[in-house]
Amino acid sequence: MMEFTVRVSRFDPDKDTAPHLETYTIQVNEGARVLNVLHAIHDGIDPTLSYRYSCSSGQCGSCAVRVNGEPVLACMEEARDGITIEPLHLDVKKDLVTDIVPRLEQIASLVPKKDTVLPKKADIDAMKPLKDCIECLCCVSVCPAVDVTTFLGPTAMRQEMRLVLDPRDSGDRVPDAVRDGLFTCTTCQACWKVCPKKIEIPAKAIEKLRAHAHRKGLTLPRHLDVAALIRETGRSVPRTGTTFLEQIGEVLEPYGPVKATVGFFIGCMYNMRQVQSALDAMEVLRRNGIRIIIPHEQVCCGSPLIRTGQLAVIDSLRQKNIGTFTSRNIDTVMTMCAGCGSTLKNDYKTPFNVMDINEILTKYGIEPPARLPIKATYHDPCHLLRGQGIRDQPRELIRQVVDLVEMPAICCGSGGGVRSGNPDEAAALGSRRGEEIKKTGAEIVITSCPFCEFHIMGHTDKPVKNIATVLLEGYREKDRKAGKR
Amino acid sequence: MPADEVCDCHVLVIGSGGAGVRAAIEASQYGETVLISKTIVGKGGCTPMAEGGYNAVLREQDACGIHFEDTLKGGAYLNDPELVRLLVGESPLRMGDLVKWGAVFDFTEQDEIAQRPFGGQRFPRTCYAGDRTGHEMMVTLVERLDSTGVTALQEYTVIDLLKDGGAVIGAIALDEKGSIVLLKADSTILATGGGTRIYDISTNSSSGTGDGFAMGYRAGAELIDMEMVQFHPTGAVYPYDARGRLVTEAVRGEGGILKNANGERFMKNYDPARMELSTRDVVARAIATEIQQGRGTAHGGVWLDVTHLPREQIETRLPVMLEQFLRFGIDIRTTPMEVAPTAHHVMGGLRITAHGQTTLPGLFACGEVAGGVHGANRLGGNALADTQVFGKRAGEAAGKAGKRKKAVDREQVEAQQNRLALFLTGDTNPALVKRDLQLAMWRGAGIFRNAGDLGRTLATARQLAAVHLRAASPGNLAECCIVQNMCCTASLVCRSALLRPESRGAHVRTDRAQSHDAEHSPFGHTFISQLHEGIEPQEMKP
């Protein structure tokens, strides 16, 4: 037996005004799950502890709770000493029991056609990946759009897509999905990262439904504008001044010996909006032995089109971008934009390796910058953290130059076409980020994505800086001190 | 505690697994139908946990007659042949309903529903959706239910059936805060599932507590073959808290093999013809014997091995198994599973007619709570079919049954109120009583049985039933009622096991020498009710 001390959220609506955490020390068997911890409390200490469970084997989706903030199935998650167990981020009925029935009732049902139609194997195979859902609502619990809009949530979209694919269904599901918030999803990927069945709802349902919506003429006008701009200019943002590519040569040599050579995929935002961040990054790379090759004929990666379901020109963008690097025999392409990086890694099949700048800098190591006397917080870009699994590398870099205070990794609201298509939602999510930033007491906000950088700027009074800019400031301070000496 | 009458409906369905929801869908065509469940509809019961499959005759090379024979033989000829005839004949039709309503079963390259071999069957007739077949059915049924006018009362615990004279006229339930509600109905359908949670090691969900057996018995219904408890051959053994978790028969259906700790494929010593795909009673006894005789693994199991199968087959046909074991650090693609028998299914239950009518007017039963379909041993894949065939039959019969005058017996309600009031001043934690019962049942009424152990276990169950349980709050009252139902169900199993002086199917009496085989047994059903109990002689074969 092992002894664990855990904290459990308790709330009785008849007695309490707000939930509070109770601490319990219990004995459990080796290999015990979180559910066994709850049983031990219920059976041995306080029988009034309320929690829901049924199958105890990961198949019914009854027992989802948050452990240390992350949604999990209590019956499958291994228990650890010191954990905090809280209800899902839904309306709480009592203790760990949430009001899931209204949420479940919002999920659409198949309405059979009058004449019986039978599916083909191809239909079955297409639907199957969307049918593993056990409706545990972990995805709804973490969805930022659900928090600030009337979006029914990721699994409701999963079901709409499954119905679209089902020849037996008589419903007109695409307009329903649009009504129920299809365009509120920021494609932050939080839903499927916590999904016990790993159903890739953003790529397999949301973006697919948006493509169906496009065919039905339901694409948001602002998204159509972006697509038109890409068709005309190859870029997803309008020109407002001198671009990055216009002020930089095709090859940038490092200041010292060459440690590595990478091709650089700039992306529209760094090319045309956050140009200074990209220029700062070039300085940091050159200082650290990276030779950078920058083909000038590269175009938009297509992410704004894929996220919004407008797929017509995607193939030509892909071909052009891949060709521009392969023709120069580049084996590693570096991205700096989290969205472009995620797209090149997940929506392209590239004959070359794609790495984010944070991966490049930590792989080859950086010259230590001077420490700046600044307390900073870091905003995880969704398409970096969840789209590319990059969590530790930016932190490793940041900690070399400033003090880092963590905040929860939640979407800022700028992705998935939401900033252009649903500005109110984007602003609401941005404001929430602003509040989180305030809570940390940090003097600056660091991030590593041009969309996040640009969007968060509008929702905090603290300076928002690219990670490369902060590193460069560290180097300048180092040089200044050296010069003085 | 005031007793509120929340409804007066035509059909009340108790239980929200595959049988209950199917019954409610059917009944709703005939009048106002209420579905009451102690869980969330679609999440409770054992149907969403059913992994392997659904037996249905769908191919020209197969025949209902063969399915009929396989089922009777597998059931050690204790099945009610009429119920089996209906099961095999209507299972394909009910599969058709599910497919029409949107179920996504696996298909073959020829766009037909795929089927795989299961134990004790001469044709691969088990339809499946990977190894989450029951879940797929449940999702489909709940979607269908949404399009009917059925009212669902979720997280209400039925604690007693309402009686008006000899007839059942509804039920008494507790809401989640422990307040009493009365539900009157012209017809009441028990679809409460099984009860192997009365054992320490069990595959069942939290709702497999035998409430329907106990409530039916208390209301005066007759139950048959309650000694027939299926021990599934393959349950997880490690870690301790995962003991009993189902390892689907589909693992063996897909080609998994069983080995003892010496690496010997021991099934050749027990059933060389059918090997791992013998019937569950045979395989469970074989594994239990290997372990008893010292050829078990360190954790007290045997090896179930699929490492010789192509990885892709494991990933696509057994994804849930793969995922569950991975969560416990075992990759079944490269490492054998450790398994041992686990209490799985109660073949016995309320005696029913072809229309799910019990021996009490106004009360129907379907699914695992009903007896007679599976005899002394159920074939894998027949339970999901049972839920649909007899769920529909009970729903239809209850729906078509006439209106009934319903006078609530105030004395009965008061008796229940008094019972609940006593729990609030009780002295014993129900969790401890449950634990003692489960351990006693596993020790004394498990795979191998004898009169001495059964008698002692019965005494324990009776003693535990009389303990003064304590409800820590009104919200805990339902728990106390459920633990008492578990004690009652355990008693029914022990008493019935003592009534059957032979080994038959899942029921093995080590204290009885026997010369007859199952087909020539002189015994029929055991029966038990508040009025009488006994064992029927076997009807003469034509």
CSV table of N, CA, C and O in Angstrom, one decimal, chain A residues 14 29-33 36 42-43 47-48 52-55 57 59-62 76-77 93 100-101 104-105 108-110 112 116 118-121 124 127-128 131-136 159 162 166 168 196-197, chain B residues 40 43-45 48-49 51 99-109 111 130 132 135-136 139 143-144 146 154-155 176-177 205-207 238-241 245 316 320 323-324 327-328 429 431 472-473 476 479:
chain,number,residue,atom,x,y,z
A,14,ASP,N,-26.1,23.4,-1.4
A,14,ASP,CA,-27.1,23.7,-0.4
A,14,ASP,C,-26.4,24.4,0.8
A,14,ASP,O,-27.0,25.0,1.7
A,29,ASN,N,-3.5,1.1,-3.3
A,29,ASN,CA,-2.6,0.0,-3.8
A,29,ASN,C,-1.7,0.5,-4.9
A,29,ASN,O,-2.0,1.5,-5.5
A,30,GLU,N,-0.6,-0.2,-5.1
A,30,GLU,CA,0.3,0.2,-6.1
A,30,GLU,C,-0.4,0.1,-7.5
A,30,GLU,O,-1.2,-0.8,-7.7
A,31,GLY,N,-0.2,1.1,-8.3
A,31,GLY,CA,-0.9,1.2,-9.6
A,31,GLY,C,-2.3,1.8,-9.5
A,31,GLY,O,-3.0,1.7,-10.5
A,32,ALA,N,-2.7,2.3,-8.4
A,32,ALA,CA,-4.0,2.8,-8.2
A,32,ALA,C,-4.3,4.0,-9.2
A,32,ALA,O,-3.4,4.7,-9.5
A,33,ARG,N,-5.5,4.1,-9.6
A,33,ARG,CA,-5.9,5.2,-10.5
A,33,ARG,C,-6.5,6.3,-9.6
A,33,ARG,O,-6.8,6.1,-8.4
A,36,ASN,N,-9.6,5.2,-7.8
A,36,ASN,CA,-9.4,4.5,-6.6
A,36,ASN,C,-9.1,5.4,-5.4
A,36,ASN,O,-9.4,5.1,-4.3
A,42,HIS,N,-14.1,8.1,-0.3
A,42,HIS,CA,-15.6,7.9,-0.1
A,42,HIS,C,-15.8,6.7,0.9
A,42,HIS,O,-16.6,6.8,1.8
A,43,ASP,N,-15.1,5.6,0.7
A,43,ASP,CA,-15.3,4.4,1.5
A,43,ASP,C,-14.8,4.6,2.9
A,43,ASP,O,-15.3,4.0,3.9
A,47,PRO,N,-18.2,9.5,3.2
A,47,PRO,CA,-19.1,9.0,2.2
A,47,PRO,C,-19.9,10.0,1.4
A,47,PRO,O,-20.5,9.7,0.4
A,48,THR,N,-19.9,11.3,1.9
A,48,THR,CA,-20.7,12.3,1.2
A,48,THR,C,-19.9,12.8,0.0
A,48,THR,O,-20.5,13.6,-0.8
A,52,ARG,N,-18.7,10.9,-10.2
A,52,ARG,CA,-19.5,10.0,-11.1
A,52,ARG,C,-18.5,9.0,-11.7
A,52,ARG,O,-17.4,9.3,-12.0
A,53,TYR,N,-19.0,7.8,-11.8
A,53,TYR,CA,-18.2,6.8,-12.5
A,53,TYR,C,-19.1,5.6,-12.9
A,53,TYR,O,-20.2,5.5,-12.3
A,54,SER,N,-18.7,4.8,-13.8
A,54,SER,CA,-19.5,3.7,-14.2
A,54,SER,C,-18.6,2.5,-14.6
A,54,SER,O,-18.5,1.5,-13.9
A,55,CYS,N,-18.0,2.6,-15.7
A,55,CYS,CA,-17.3,1.4,-16.3
A,55,CYS,C,-16.0,1.1,-15.6
A,55,CYS,O,-15.5,0.0,-15.7
A,57,SER,N,-13.2,1.5,-16.8
A,57,SER,CA,-12.3,1.0,-17.8
A,57,SER,C,-12.1,1.9,-19.0
A,57,SER,O,-11.8,1.4,-20.1
A,59,GLN,N,-14.3,3.5,-20.9
A,59,GLN,CA,-15.2,3.3,-22.0
A,59,GLN,C,-16.5,4.0,-22.0
A,59,GLN,O,-17.2,4.1,-23.0
A,60,CYS,N,-16.9,4.6,-20.8
A,60,CYS,CA,-18.2,5.2,-20.7
A,60,CYS,C,-18.1,6.7,-20.6
A,60,CYS,O,-19.0,7.4,-20.8
A,61,GLY,N,-16.9,7.3,-20.2
A,61,GLY,CA,-16.7,8.7,-20.2
A,61,GLY,C,-17.5,9.4,-19.0
A,61,GLY,O,-17.7,10.6,-19.1
A,62,SER,N,-17.8,8.7,-17.9
A,62,SER,CA,-18.5,9.3,-16.8
A,62,SER,C,-17.6,10.0,-15.9
A,62,SER,O,-18.1,10.9,-15.2
A,76,MET,N,-8.6,5.9,-15.6
A,76,MET,CA,-7.4,5.5,-16.3
A,76,MET,C,-6.2,6.2,-15.9
A,76,MET,O,-5.1,5.8,-16.1
A,77,GLU,N,-6.3,7.4,-15.2
A,77,GLU,CA,-5.2,8.2,-14.9
A,77,GLU,C,-4.5,7.7,-13.6
A,77,GLU,O,-5.2,7.5,-12.6
A,93,LYS,N,-22.5,20.4,-10.1
A,93,LYS,CA,-23.7,20.1,-9.3
A,93,LYS,C,-23.4,19.9,-7.9
A,93,LYS,O,-24.0,20.4,-7.0
A,100,ILE,N,-23.6,17.5,-16.9
A,100,ILE,CA,-23.3,17.1,-18.3
A,100,ILE,C,-24.5,16.9,-19.2
A,100,ILE,O,-24.4,16.9,-20.4
A,101,VAL,N,-25.6,16.6,-18.6
A,101,VAL,CA,-26.8,16.2,-19.4
A,101,VAL,C,-27.2,17.2,-20.5
A,101,VAL,O,-27.3,16.9,-21.7
A,104,LEU,N,-24.7,17.0,-23.3
A,104,LEU,CA,-24.9,15.8,-24.1
A,104,LEU,C,-26.1,15.9,-25.0
A,104,LEU,O,-26.1,15.5,-26.1
A,105,GLU,N,-27.1,16.6,-24.5
A,105,GLU,CA,-28.4,16.7,-25.3
A,105,GLU,C,-28.2,17.6,-26.5
A,105,GLU,O,-28.9,17.6,-27.4
A,108,ALA,N,-25.9,16.4,-31.8
A,108,ALA,CA,-26.9,16.0,-32.8
A,108,ALA,C,-27.0,14.5,-32.9
A,108,ALA,O,-26.1,13.8,-32.6
A,109,SER,N,-28.2,14.1,-33.3
A,109,SER,CA,-28.5,12.7,-33.5
A,109,SER,C,-28.8,12.5,-35.0
A,109,SER,O,-29.3,13.3,-35.7
A,110,LEU,N,-28.5,11.2,-35.4
A,110,LEU,CA,-28.8,10.9,-36.8
A,110,LEU,C,-30.3,10.8,-37.0
A,110,LEU,O,-31.0,10.2,-36.2
A,112,PRO,N,-32.6,9.1,-39.7
A,112,PRO,CA,-32.5,8.2,-40.9
A,112,PRO,C,-33.4,8.8,-42.0
A,112,PRO,O,-34.5,9.4,-41.8
A,116,THR,N,-34.4,3.3,-46.7
A,116,THR,CA,-33.1,2.8,-46.1
A,116,THR,C,-32.0,2.8,-47.0
A,116,THR,O,-32.1,2.3,-48.1
A,118,LEU,N,-27.8,2.0,-47.2
A,118,LEU,CA,-26.8,1.3,-46.5
A,118,LEU,C,-25.4,1.9,-46.8
A,118,LEU,O,-25.2,2.3,-47.9
A,119,PRO,N,-24.6,2.1,-45.7
A,119,PRO,CA,-23.3,2.7,-46.0
A,119,PRO,C,-22.4,1.7,-46.7
A,119,PRO,O,-22.6,0.5,-46.7
A,120,LYS,N,-21.4,2.2,-47.3
A,120,LYS,CA,-20.3,1.3,-48.0
A,120,LYS,C,-19.1,1.3,-47.0
A,120,LYS,O,-19.0,2.1,-46.1
A,121,LYS,N,-18.3,0.3,-47.3
A,121,LYS,CA,-17.1,0.2,-46.4
A,121,LYS,C,-16.3,1.5,-46.4
A,121,LYS,O,-15.8,2.0,-45.3
A,124,ILE,N,-17.9,3.7,-43.9
A,124,ILE,CA,-17.6,3.3,-42.5
A,124,ILE,C,-16.2,3.7,-42.1
A,124,ILE,O,-15.9,4.2,-41.0
A,127,MET,N,-16.0,7.3,-41.3
A,127,MET,CA,-16.7,7.7,-40.0
A,127,MET,C,-16.0,7.2,-38.8
A,127,MET,O,-16.0,7.8,-37.7
A,128,LYS,N,-15.3,6.0,-38.9
A,128,LYS,CA,-14.8,5.3,-37.7
A,128,LYS,C,-13.9,6.2,-36.8
A,128,LYS,O,-14.1,6.2,-35.6
A,131,LYS,N,-15.9,8.1,-34.4
A,131,LYS,CA,-16.9,7.3,-33.6
A,131,LYS,C,-16.4,6.8,-32.3
A,131,LYS,O,-17.1,6.1,-31.5
A,132,ASP,N,-15.1,7.0,-32.0
A,132,ASP,CA,-14.5,6.5,-30.8
A,132,ASP,C,-14.9,7.4,-29.5
A,132,ASP,O,-14.6,7.0,-28.4
A,133,CYS,N,-15.6,8.5,-29.8
A,133,CYS,CA,-15.9,9.4,-28.7
A,133,CYS,C,-16.7,8.8,-27.6
A,133,CYS,O,-17.8,8.2,-27.9
A,134,ILE,N,-16.3,9.0,-26.4
A,134,ILE,CA,-17.1,8.5,-25.3
A,134,ILE,C,-17.8,9.6,-24.5
A,134,ILE,O,-18.3,9.4,-23.4
A,135,GLU,N,-17.9,10.8,-25.2
A,135,GLU,CA,-18.6,11.9,-24.7
A,135,GLU,C,-18.3,12.2,-23.2
A,135,GLU,O,-19.2,12.4,-22.4
A,136,CYS,N,-17.0,12.2,-22.9
A,136,CYS,CA,-16.6,12.5,-21.5
A,136,CYS,C,-16.6,14.0,-21.3
A,136,CYS,O,-16.5,14.4,-20.1
A,159,GLN,N,-19.5,15.2,-34.1
A,159,GLN,CA,-20.7,14.5,-34.4
A,159,GLN,C,-21.3,15.1,-35.7
A,159,GLN,O,-21.8,14.3,-36.5
A,162,ARG,N,-19.4,13.6,-38.5
A,162,ARG,CA,-19.7,12.2,-38.6
A,162,ARG,C,-21.0,12.0,-39.4
A,162,ARG,O,-21.2,11.2,-40.2
A,166,ASP,N,-22.2,10.4,-43.2
A,166,ASP,CA,-23.1,9.2,-43.1
A,166,ASP,C,-24.2,9.3,-44.2
A,166,ASP,O,-25.1,10.1,-44.1
A,168,ARG,N,-26.7,7.6,-44.5
A,168,ARG,CA,-28.0,7.3,-43.9
A,168,ARG,C,-28.7,8.5,-43.3
A,168,ARG,O,-29.9,8.5,-43.1
A,196,PRO,N,-9.3,11.5,-24.4
A,196,PRO,CA,-8.8,10.2,-24.0
A,196,PRO,C,-8.6,9.3,-25.2
A,196,PRO,O,-7.9,8.3,-25.2
A,197,LYS,N,-9.4,9.6,-26.3
A,197,LYS,CA,-9.4,8.7,-27.5
A,197,LYS,C,-8.6,9.4,-28.6
A,197,LYS,O,-8.6,8.8,-29.7
B,40,ILE,N,-26.2,8.1,-16.1
B,40,ILE,CA,-26.5,8.9,-17.3
B,40,ILE,C,-26.9,8.0,-18.4
B,40,ILE,O,-26.1,7.0,-18.6
B,43,LYS,N,-24.3,5.9,-20.6
B,43,LYS,CA,-23.0,5.7,-19.9
B,43,LYS,C,-23.0,4.6,-18.9
B,43,LYS,O,-22.0,4.0,-18.6
B,44,GLY,N,-24.2,4.3,-18.4
B,44,GLY,CA,-24.3,3.3,-17.4
B,44,GLY,C,-24.5,1.9,-18.0
B,44,GLY,O,-24.5,1.7,-19.2
B,45,GLY,N,-24.6,0.9,-17.0
B,45,GLY,CA,-24.8,-0.5,-17.5
B,45,GLY,C,-23.6,-1.1,-18.1
B,45,GLY,O,-22.5,-0.5,-18.1
B,48,PRO,N,-22.3,-0.4,-22.9
B,48,PRO,CA,-21.2,0.4,-23.5
B,48,PRO,C,-19.8,-0.2,-23.2
B,48,PRO,O,-18.9,0.2,-23.9
B,49,MET,N,-19.7,-1.1,-22.3
B,49,MET,CA,-18.4,-1.7,-22.0
B,49,MET,C,-18.3,-3.0,-22.9
B,49,MET,O,-17.2,-3.6,-22.9
B,51,GLU,N,-17.4,-5.4,-25.6
B,51,GLU,CA,-16.3,-5.2,-26.5
B,51,GLU,C,-16.4,-6.0,-27.8
B,51,GLU,O,-16.4,-5.5,-28.9
B,99,VAL,N,-28.3,-0.8,-37.8
B,99,VAL,CA,-27.6,-0.3,-39.0
B,99,VAL,C,-28.5,0.9,-39.6
B,99,VAL,O,-27.9,1.9,-40.0
B,100,LYS,N,-29.8,0.7,-39.6
B,100,LYS,CA,-30.6,1.7,-40.2
B,100,LYS,C,-30.5,3.0,-39.3
B,100,LYS,O,-30.6,4.1,-39.9
B,101,TRP,N,-30.4,2.8,-38.0
B,101,TRP,CA,-30.3,4.0,-37.2
B,101,TRP,C,-29.0,4.6,-37.1
B,101,TRP,O,-28.8,5.6,-36.4
B,102,GLY,N,-28.0,4.1,-37.8
B,102,GLY,CA,-26.7,4.8,-37.9
B,102,GLY,C,-25.5,4.1,-37.3
B,102,GLY,O,-24.4,4.7,-37.2
B,103,ALA,N,-25.7,2.8,-36.8
B,103,ALA,CA,-24.5,2.2,-36.2
B,103,ALA,C,-23.4,2.0,-37.2
B,103,ALA,O,-23.7,1.7,-38.4
B,104,VAL,N,-22.2,2.1,-36.7
B,104,VAL,CA,-21.0,2.0,-37.6
B,104,VAL,C,-20.3,0.7,-37.2
B,104,VAL,O,-19.3,0.7,-36.4
B,105,PHE,N,-20.8,-0.4,-37.7
B,105,PHE,CA,-20.1,-1.7,-37.5
B,105,PHE,C,-19.0,-1.8,-38.6
B,105,PHE,O,-19.1,-1.2,-39.6
B,106,ASP,N,-18.0,-2.6,-38.3
B,106,ASP,CA,-17.0,-2.8,-39.3
B,106,ASP,C,-17.6,-3.6,-40.5
B,106,ASP,O,-18.4,-4.4,-40.3
B,107,PHE,N,-17.1,-3.2,-41.7
B,107,PHE,CA,-17.6,-3.8,-42.9
B,107,PHE,C,-16.5,-4.5,-43.6
B,107,PHE,O,-15.3,-4.3,-43.4
B,108,THR,N,-16.9,-5.5,-44.4
B,108,THR,CA,-15.9,-6.2,-45.3
B,108,THR,C,-15.6,-5.4,-46.5
B,108,THR,O,-16.3,-4.4,-46.8
B,109,GLU,N,-14.6,-5.9,-47.3
B,109,GLU,CA,-14.4,-5.3,-48.6
B,109,GLU,C,-15.6,-5.3,-49.5
B,109,GLU,O,-15.7,-4.6,-50.5
B,111,ASP,N,-18.5,-4.7,-48.7
B,111,ASP,CA,-19.6,-3.8,-48.2
B,111,ASP,C,-20.6,-4.6,-47.4
B,111,ASP,O,-21.8,-4.2,-47.3
B,130,GLY,N,-14.8,-2.8,-34.1
B,130,GLY,CA,-13.5,-3.0,-33.4
B,130,GLY,C,-13.7,-3.8,-32.2
B,130,GLY,O,-14.4,-4.8,-32.2
B,132,ARG,N,-15.2,-2.1,-29.6
B,132,ARG,CA,-16.1,-1.2,-28.8
B,132,ARG,C,-17.5,-1.4,-29.4
B,132,ARG,O,-18.2,-0.4,-29.5
B,135,HIS,N,-20.4,-0.1,-27.2
B,135,HIS,CA,-20.4,1.4,-27.1
B,135,HIS,C,-21.0,1.9,-28.4
B,135,HIS,O,-21.9,2.8,-28.4
B,136,GLU,N,-20.7,1.3,-29.5
B,136,GLU,CA,-21.3,1.7,-30.8
B,136,GLU,C,-22.8,1.5,-30.8
B,136,GLU,O,-23.6,2.4,-31.2
B,139,VAL,N,-24.4,4.2,-28.4
B,139,VAL,CA,-24.5,5.5,-29.0
B,139,VAL,C,-25.6,5.6,-30.0
B,139,VAL,O,-26.4,6.6,-30.0
B,143,GLU,N,-29.0,7.9,-29.7
B,143,GLU,CA,-29.4,8.8,-30.8
B,143,GLU,C,-30.9,8.6,-31.2
B,143,GLU,O,-31.6,9.5,-31.4
B,144,ARG,N,-31.2,7.3,-31.3
B,144,ARG,CA,-32.6,6.9,-31.7
B,144,ARG,C,-33.6,7.4,-30.6
B,144,ARG,O,-34.6,7.9,-30.9
B,146,ASP,N,-33.4,9.8,-28.7
B,146,ASP,CA,-33.6,11.2,-28.8
B,146,ASP,C,-34.7,11.6,-29.7
B,146,ASP,O,-35.3,12.7,-29.6
B,154,GLN,N,-32.7,10.8,-15.3
B,154,GLN,CA,-31.3,10.2,-15.1
B,154,GLN,C,-30.8,10.5,-13.7
B,154,GLN,O,-31.1,11.5,-13.1
B,155,GLU,N,-30.0,9.5,-13.3
B,155,GLU,CA,-29.5,9.6,-11.9
B,155,GLU,C,-30.6,9.6,-10.8
B,155,GLU,O,-30.5,10.3,-9.8
B,176,GLU,N,-31.2,12.3,-6.8
B,176,GLU,CA,-29.8,12.3,-6.4
B,176,GLU,C,-29.6,12.9,-5.0
B,176,GLU,O,-28.6,12.7,-4.4
B,177,LYS,N,-30.6,13.6,-4.6
B,177,LYS,CA,-30.5,14.2,-3.2
B,177,LYS,C,-31.2,13.3,-2.2
B,177,LYS,O,-31.2,13.6,-1.0
B,205,SER,N,-19.9,-2.9,-14.7
B,205,SER,CA,-19.9,-1.5,-14.4
B,205,SER,C,-20.4,-1.3,-12.9
B,205,SER,O,-20.9,-2.3,-12.3
B,206,SER,N,-20.3,-0.1,-12.5
B,206,SER,CA,-20.8,0.1,-11.1
B,206,SER,C,-22.3,-0.2,-10.9
B,206,SER,O,-22.8,-0.4,-9.8
B,207,SER,N,-23.0,-0.3,-12.1
B,207,SER,CA,-24.5,-0.6,-11.9
B,207,SER,C,-24.8,-2.0,-11.9
B,207,SER,O,-25.9,-2.4,-11.7
B,238,TYR,N,-3.8,-7.4,-13.0
B,238,TYR,CA,-2.8,-6.5,-12.4
B,238,TYR,C,-2.9,-5.1,-13.1
B,238,TYR,O,-3.2,-5.1,-14.3
B,239,PRO,N,-2.7,-4.0,-12.4
B,239,PRO,CA,-2.5,-3.9,-11.0
B,239,PRO,C,-3.8,-4.3,-10.2
B,239,PRO,O,-4.9,-4.4,-10.8
B,240,TYR,N,-3.7,-4.3,-8.9
B,240,TYR,CA,-4.7,-4.9,-8.1
B,240,TYR,C,-6.1,-4.2,-8.4
B,240,TYR,O,-7.1,-4.9,-8.5
B,241,ASP,N,-6.1,-2.9,-8.5
B,241,ASP,CA,-7.4,-2.2,-8.6
B,241,ASP,C,-8.0,-2.4,-10.0
B,241,ASP,O,-9.1,-2.1,-10.2
B,245,ARG,N,-11.1,-6.5,-14.8
B,245,ARG,CA,-11.5,-5.7,-16.0
B,245,ARG,C,-11.5,-6.6,-17.2
B,245,ARG,O,-10.5,-7.4,-17.4
B,316,THR,N,-6.2,-2.3,-35.3
B,316,THR,CA,-7.5,-1.9,-35.8
B,316,THR,C,-8.7,-2.8,-35.2
B,316,THR,O,-9.8,-2.3,-35.1
B,320,VAL,N,-9.2,-0.9,-28.2
B,320,VAL,CA,-9.5,-0.6,-26.8
B,320,VAL,C,-8.5,-1.4,-25.9
B,320,VAL,O,-8.0,-0.9,-24.9
B,323,GLU,N,-5.1,0.1,-26.0
B,323,GLU,CA,-5.0,1.4,-25.2
B,323,GLU,C,-5.1,1.1,-23.7
B,323,GLU,O,-4.3,1.7,-22.9
B,324,GLN,N,-6.0,0.2,-23.3
B,324,GLN,CA,-6.1,-0.1,-21.8
B,324,GLN,C,-4.8,-0.6,-21.3
B,324,GLN,O,-4.4,-0.2,-20.2
B,327,ARG,N,-2.0,1.9,-21.0
B,327,ARG,CA,-2.2,2.8,-19.8
B,327,ARG,C,-1.6,2.1,-18.6
B,327,ARG,O,-1.3,2.8,-17.6
B,328,PHE,N,-1.5,0.8,-18.6
B,328,PHE,CA,-0.9,0.1,-17.4
B,328,PHE,C,0.5,-0.4,-17.8
B,328,PHE,O,1.0,-1.3,-17.1
B,429,ASN,N,-21.0,1.4,7.8
B,429,ASN,CA,-20.6,2.0,6.5
B,429,ASN,C,-21.0,0.9,5.4
B,429,ASN,O,-20.4,-0.2,5.4
B,431,ALA,N,-20.1,0.7,2.5
B,431,ALA,CA,-18.9,0.3,1.7
B,431,ALA,C,-18.2,-0.9,2.3
B,431,ALA,O,-17.7,-1.8,1.6
B,472,ALA,N,-24.7,8.5,5.3
B,472,ALA,CA,-24.1,9.6,5.9
B,472,ALA,C,-24.9,10.9,5.6
B,472,ALA,O,-24.7,11.9,6.3
B,473,SER,N,-25.7,10.9,4.5
B,473,SER,CA,-26.5,12.0,4.2
B,473,SER,C,-27.7,11.5,3.3
B,473,SER,O,-27.6,10.3,2.9
B,476,ASN,N,-26.8,9.6,0.3
B,476,ASN,CA,-26.2,8.3,0.5
B,476,ASN,C,-27.3,7.2,0.6
B,476,ASN,O,-26.9,6.0,0.8
B,479,GLU,N,-27.3,4.3,-2.0
B,479,GLU,CA,-26.2,3.4,-1.8
B,479,GLU,C,-26.6,2.3,-0.8
B,479,GLU,O,-26.2,1.1,-1.0
